[in-house]
Amino acid sequence: MLTKNNSIVLSKLKYRDHDLIVKCYTEQRGLVSYMLRGVLKSKKGLSKTVYYQALSQLQIEENYKPNQSLHFIKEVKFSYIYKSLHTNIYKSAIVLFLSEILSNVLKEEEKNEDLFHFISAALQYLDNEDQFSNFHLLFLLKLTRYLGFQPENVNTNDPYFNLESGIFEGINHGIYSVSGENLTLLKRLLGTNFDTLNTVKINGKQRQEFLNMLLHYFELHLGNFKNPKSLQVLNEVFH
């Protein structure tokens, strides 16, 4: 059955000599993998690979069969054309990092329109923004809401945040307790939206330490979570 589905590209993998397997997060069905047969074989096919850059936003006309693990694309076009996301070296580093994170944490083959629209709108914000060095921090923090372990935004006057329980508290639990600059920034970002993010000023060292804390938080709450290989590149770009 041919249907239309808005999609965000998470990853692509070469299969055999001329095929690609593209993994997308879609508006209508959550995680879907598509087989692109022979796309690497001809110049015409190769030109189509521009659609499948990391985090591209597409409208796909698909031949979807519920009992198959791989599906086929009949037509594809951009649903949103990025102006800077794939050409700005700093934004490209964020894209590489977030596509790896999303490939890691999005497992569900079921519809979650709220999550799809959050990712789509956040990427369009990044595409249009000139000040974005803290974007990935707020994106990850907001993503926790959709993954089921959003920090509880109560008792924020307490001196510690417990990474294991996701709550603010008055007791220090050692390796699970966040305090100091990371705690201050966490409280600040919990009350921040993307449109006011440029008011949050932190240096490269603080950014890196907060990101490490956030990734540890993900690791504690998601089985099989791995730190992205692109983390080093991101840290070098935003040092």
Tab-separated table of C-alpha atoms in Angstrom, residues 13-234:
chain	number	residue	atom	x	y	z
A	13	LEU	CA	24.334	2.061	5.834
A	14	LYS	CA	25.828	0.724	2.600
A	15	TYR	CA	24.471	-2.743	1.831
A	16	ARG	CA	26.145	-4.982	-0.732
A	17	ASP	CA	27.714	-3.006	-3.579
A	18	HIS	CA	25.014	-0.593	-4.688
A	19	ASP	CA	22.273	-0.516	-2.041
A	20	LEU	CA	21.639	1.649	1.007
A	21	ILE	CA	19.602	0.943	4.118
A	22	VAL	CA	18.268	4.195	5.541
A	23	LYS	CA	16.859	4.377	9.057
A	24	CYS	CA	14.287	7.128	9.642
A	25	TYR	CA	12.144	8.374	12.474
A	26	THR	CA	8.717	8.929	10.948
A	27	GLU	CA	5.623	10.859	11.943
A	28	GLN	CA	3.187	8.007	11.350
A	29	ARG	CA	5.084	4.888	12.386
A	30	GLY	CA	8.053	5.802	14.549
A	31	LEU	CA	11.224	3.999	13.514
A	32	VAL	CA	11.222	2.659	9.934
A	33	SER	CA	14.077	1.239	7.825
A	34	TYR	CA	14.044	1.642	4.048
A	35	MET	CA	15.952	-0.296	1.405
A	36	LEU	CA	17.198	1.802	-1.515
A	37	ARG	CA	18.106	-0.689	-4.213
A	38	GLY	CA	20.818	0.243	-6.728
A	39	VAL	CA	21.006	3.841	-5.527
A	40	LEU	CA	24.838	3.818	-5.638
A	41	LYS	CA	24.981	2.269	-9.112
A	42	SER	CA	24.345	5.250	-11.387
A	43	LYS	CA	24.887	9.006	-11.377
A	44	LYS	CA	21.142	9.491	-11.292
A	45	GLY	CA	20.868	7.227	-8.250
A	46	LEU	CA	23.843	8.851	-6.541
A	47	SER	CA	22.218	12.271	-6.924
A	48	LYS	CA	19.330	10.988	-4.823
A	49	THR	CA	21.620	10.285	-1.856
A	50	VAL	CA	21.557	14.031	-1.094
A	51	TYR	CA	18.119	13.398	0.423
A	52	TYR	CA	19.537	11.002	2.974
A	53	GLN	CA	22.016	13.205	4.816
A	54	ALA	CA	21.859	12.979	8.607
A	55	LEU	CA	18.672	14.524	10.046
A	56	SER	CA	17.257	15.550	6.651
A	57	GLN	CA	13.521	16.166	6.820
A	58	LEU	CA	11.672	14.349	4.059
A	59	GLN	CA	8.238	13.543	2.778
A	60	ILE	CA	8.349	9.952	1.622
A	61	GLU	CA	5.843	8.089	-0.496
A	62	GLU	CA	6.439	4.557	0.677
A	63	ASN	CA	5.404	1.043	-0.100
A	64	TYR	CA	4.829	-0.061	3.478
A	65	LYS	CA	4.046	-3.666	4.384
A	66	PRO	CA	3.428	-4.172	8.127
A	67	ASN	CA	5.124	-7.561	8.432
A	68	GLN	CA	8.402	-6.566	6.739
A	69	SER	CA	11.484	-5.173	8.446
A	70	LEU	CA	12.622	-3.250	5.356
A	71	HIS	CA	10.348	-1.019	3.307
A	72	PHE	CA	10.637	0.669	-0.077
A	73	ILE	CA	10.433	4.299	-1.183
A	74	LYS	CA	8.527	5.212	-4.355
A	75	GLU	CA	9.005	9.001	-4.226
A	76	VAL	CA	10.926	11.350	-1.948
A	77	LYS	CA	11.147	15.124	-1.545
A	78	PHE	CA	12.335	17.490	1.160
A	79	SER	CA	9.606	18.567	3.575
A	80	TYR	CA	12.002	21.238	4.872
A	81	ILE	CA	15.164	22.396	3.101
A	82	TYR	CA	17.990	23.320	5.474
A	83	LYS	CA	19.867	26.534	4.773
A	84	SER	CA	22.897	25.954	7.005
A	85	LEU	CA	22.640	22.663	8.902
A	86	HIS	CA	24.823	20.663	6.509
A	87	THR	CA	27.127	23.495	5.366
A	88	ASN	CA	28.086	25.194	8.653
A	89	ILE	CA	30.930	23.153	10.191
A	90	TYR	CA	29.757	23.816	13.756
A	91	LYS	CA	26.145	22.883	13.037
A	92	SER	CA	27.328	19.817	11.112
A	93	ALA	CA	29.171	18.619	14.225
A	94	ILE	CA	25.945	18.953	16.236
A	95	VAL	CA	23.995	17.118	13.504
A	96	LEU	CA	26.491	14.248	13.485
A	97	PHE	CA	26.328	13.997	17.279
A	98	LEU	CA	22.522	14.193	17.564
A	99	SER	CA	21.898	11.752	14.707
A	100	GLU	CA	24.079	9.256	16.549
A	101	ILE	CA	22.252	9.882	19.832
A	102	LEU	CA	18.821	9.547	18.200
A	103	SER	CA	19.843	6.364	16.355
A	104	ASN	CA	20.890	4.972	19.725
A	105	VAL	CA	17.835	5.895	21.795
A	106	LEU	CA	14.885	5.693	19.373
A	107	LYS	CA	13.822	2.043	19.238
A	108	GLU	CA	10.053	2.124	18.973
A	109	GLU	CA	8.254	1.158	15.807
A	110	GLU	CA	5.156	3.032	16.849
A	111	LYS	CA	3.707	6.468	16.296
A	112	ASN	CA	4.778	9.326	18.568
A	113	GLU	CA	3.789	12.531	16.817
A	114	ASP	CA	4.797	14.756	19.748
A	115	LEU	CA	8.355	13.427	19.671
A	116	PHE	CA	8.538	13.705	15.879
A	117	HIS	CA	7.351	17.313	15.957
A	118	PHE	CA	9.769	18.189	18.782
A	119	ILE	CA	12.755	16.890	16.788
A	120	SER	CA	11.563	18.509	13.562
A	121	ALA	CA	10.923	21.942	15.118
A	122	ALA	CA	14.175	21.885	17.128
A	123	LEU	CA	16.239	21.172	13.998
A	124	GLN	CA	14.515	23.978	12.106
A	125	TYR	CA	15.315	26.312	15.009
A	126	LEU	CA	18.989	25.283	14.847
A	127	ASP	CA	19.034	25.795	11.077
A	128	ASN	CA	17.885	29.401	11.471
A	129	GLU	CA	19.859	30.378	14.569
A	130	ASP	CA	23.201	32.206	14.681
A	131	GLN	CA	23.980	31.526	18.359
A	132	PHE	CA	23.722	27.800	18.988
A	133	SER	CA	26.730	26.567	20.989
A	134	ASN	CA	24.453	25.277	23.783
A	135	PHE	CA	21.750	23.872	21.497
A	136	HIS	CA	22.704	20.212	21.944
A	137	LEU	CA	22.571	20.551	25.741
A	138	LEU	CA	18.993	21.816	25.759
A	139	PHE	CA	17.976	19.355	23.036
A	140	LEU	CA	19.171	16.374	25.097
A	141	LEU	CA	17.556	17.735	28.234
A	142	LYS	CA	14.195	18.224	26.492
A	143	LEU	CA	14.507	14.818	24.802
A	144	THR	CA	14.415	13.140	28.245
A	145	ARG	CA	10.740	14.089	28.516
A	146	TYR	CA	9.858	11.886	25.531
A	147	LEU	CA	12.097	9.050	26.692
A	148	GLY	CA	10.495	8.901	30.142
A	149	PHE	CA	13.158	10.250	32.502
A	150	GLN	CA	12.736	14.022	32.461
A	151	PRO	CA	14.268	15.629	35.577
A	152	GLU	CA	11.535	16.370	38.080
A	153	ASN	CA	11.211	20.140	38.094
A	154	VAL	CA	10.297	20.494	41.798
A	155	ASN	CA	12.380	21.168	44.919
A	156	THR	CA	14.855	22.959	42.674
A	157	ASN	CA	16.201	24.895	45.658
A	158	ASP	CA	17.715	21.675	47.021
A	159	PRO	CA	21.528	21.521	46.823
A	160	TYR	CA	21.807	18.256	44.843
A	161	PHE	CA	20.309	16.550	41.801
A	162	ASN	CA	20.220	12.764	41.916
A	163	LEU	CA	21.075	11.316	38.483
A	164	GLU	CA	19.715	7.905	39.405
A	165	SER	CA	16.273	9.041	40.620
A	166	GLY	CA	15.988	12.195	38.494
A	167	ILE	CA	14.970	14.392	41.437
A	168	PHE	CA	16.413	17.314	43.380
A	169	GLU	CA	17.149	16.522	47.005
A	170	GLY	CA	18.982	17.630	50.120
A	171	ILE	CA	21.170	14.541	50.503
A	172	ASN	CA	24.491	13.875	48.774
A	173	HIS	CA	24.489	10.405	47.167
A	174	GLY	CA	28.104	10.492	46.057
A	175	ILE	CA	28.660	9.588	42.398
A	176	TYR	CA	24.955	10.039	41.592
A	177	SER	CA	24.722	13.561	43.021
A	178	VAL	CA	25.174	16.675	40.902
A	179	SER	CA	26.177	19.935	42.550
A	180	GLY	CA	28.184	23.094	41.784
A	181	GLU	CA	28.219	24.555	38.254
A	182	ASN	CA	26.461	21.562	36.681
A	183	LEU	CA	23.588	21.906	39.148
A	184	THR	CA	23.282	25.652	38.505
A	185	LEU	CA	23.216	25.105	34.749
A	186	LEU	CA	20.713	22.255	35.024
A	187	LYS	CA	18.312	24.447	36.996
A	188	ARG	CA	18.776	27.255	34.485
A	189	LEU	CA	18.187	25.080	31.413
A	190	LEU	CA	15.108	23.412	32.911
A	191	GLY	CA	13.456	26.827	32.802
A	192	THR	CA	14.703	27.698	29.303
A	193	ASN	CA	13.201	27.270	25.837
A	194	PHE	CA	15.114	27.352	22.565
A	195	ASP	CA	14.058	30.928	21.826
A	196	THR	CA	15.760	32.204	25.014
A	197	LEU	CA	18.736	29.829	24.939
A	198	ASN	CA	21.135	32.544	23.762
A	199	THR	CA	20.779	34.207	27.184
A	200	VAL	CA	22.618	31.243	28.780
A	201	LYS	CA	26.338	32.033	28.744
A	202	ILE	CA	28.844	29.297	29.617
A	203	ASN	CA	32.408	28.551	28.580
A	204	GLY	CA	33.733	25.506	26.711
A	205	LYS	CA	34.874	23.669	29.838
A	206	GLN	CA	31.487	24.094	31.541
A	207	ARG	CA	29.719	22.993	28.357
A	208	GLN	CA	31.808	19.831	28.121
A	209	GLU	CA	31.361	18.931	31.791
A	210	PHE	CA	27.600	19.458	31.614
A	211	LEU	CA	27.372	17.354	28.465
A	212	ASN	CA	29.316	14.538	30.150
A	213	MET	CA	26.876	14.696	33.061
A	214	LEU	CA	23.882	14.542	30.689
A	215	LEU	CA	25.331	11.533	28.855
A	216	HIS	CA	25.875	9.789	32.191
A	217	TYR	CA	22.218	10.520	32.989
A	218	PHE	CA	21.168	8.881	29.703
A	219	GLU	CA	23.406	5.905	30.441
A	220	LEU	CA	21.799	5.378	33.854
A	221	HIS	CA	18.254	5.435	32.445
A	222	LEU	CA	18.628	3.669	29.103
A	223	GLY	CA	19.891	0.130	28.729
A	224	ASN	CA	22.607	-0.317	26.089
A	225	PHE	CA	23.215	3.429	25.755
A	226	LYS	CA	26.684	4.150	24.375
A	227	ASN	CA	28.514	7.451	24.213
A	228	PRO	CA	28.541	8.604	20.567
A	229	LYS	CA	31.771	8.234	18.591
A	230	SER	CA	31.235	11.805	17.394
A	231	LEU	CA	31.523	13.182	20.956
A	232	GLN	CA	35.229	13.914	20.531
A	233	VAL	CA	34.607	15.895	17.340
A	234	LEU	CA	31.838	17.881	19.039
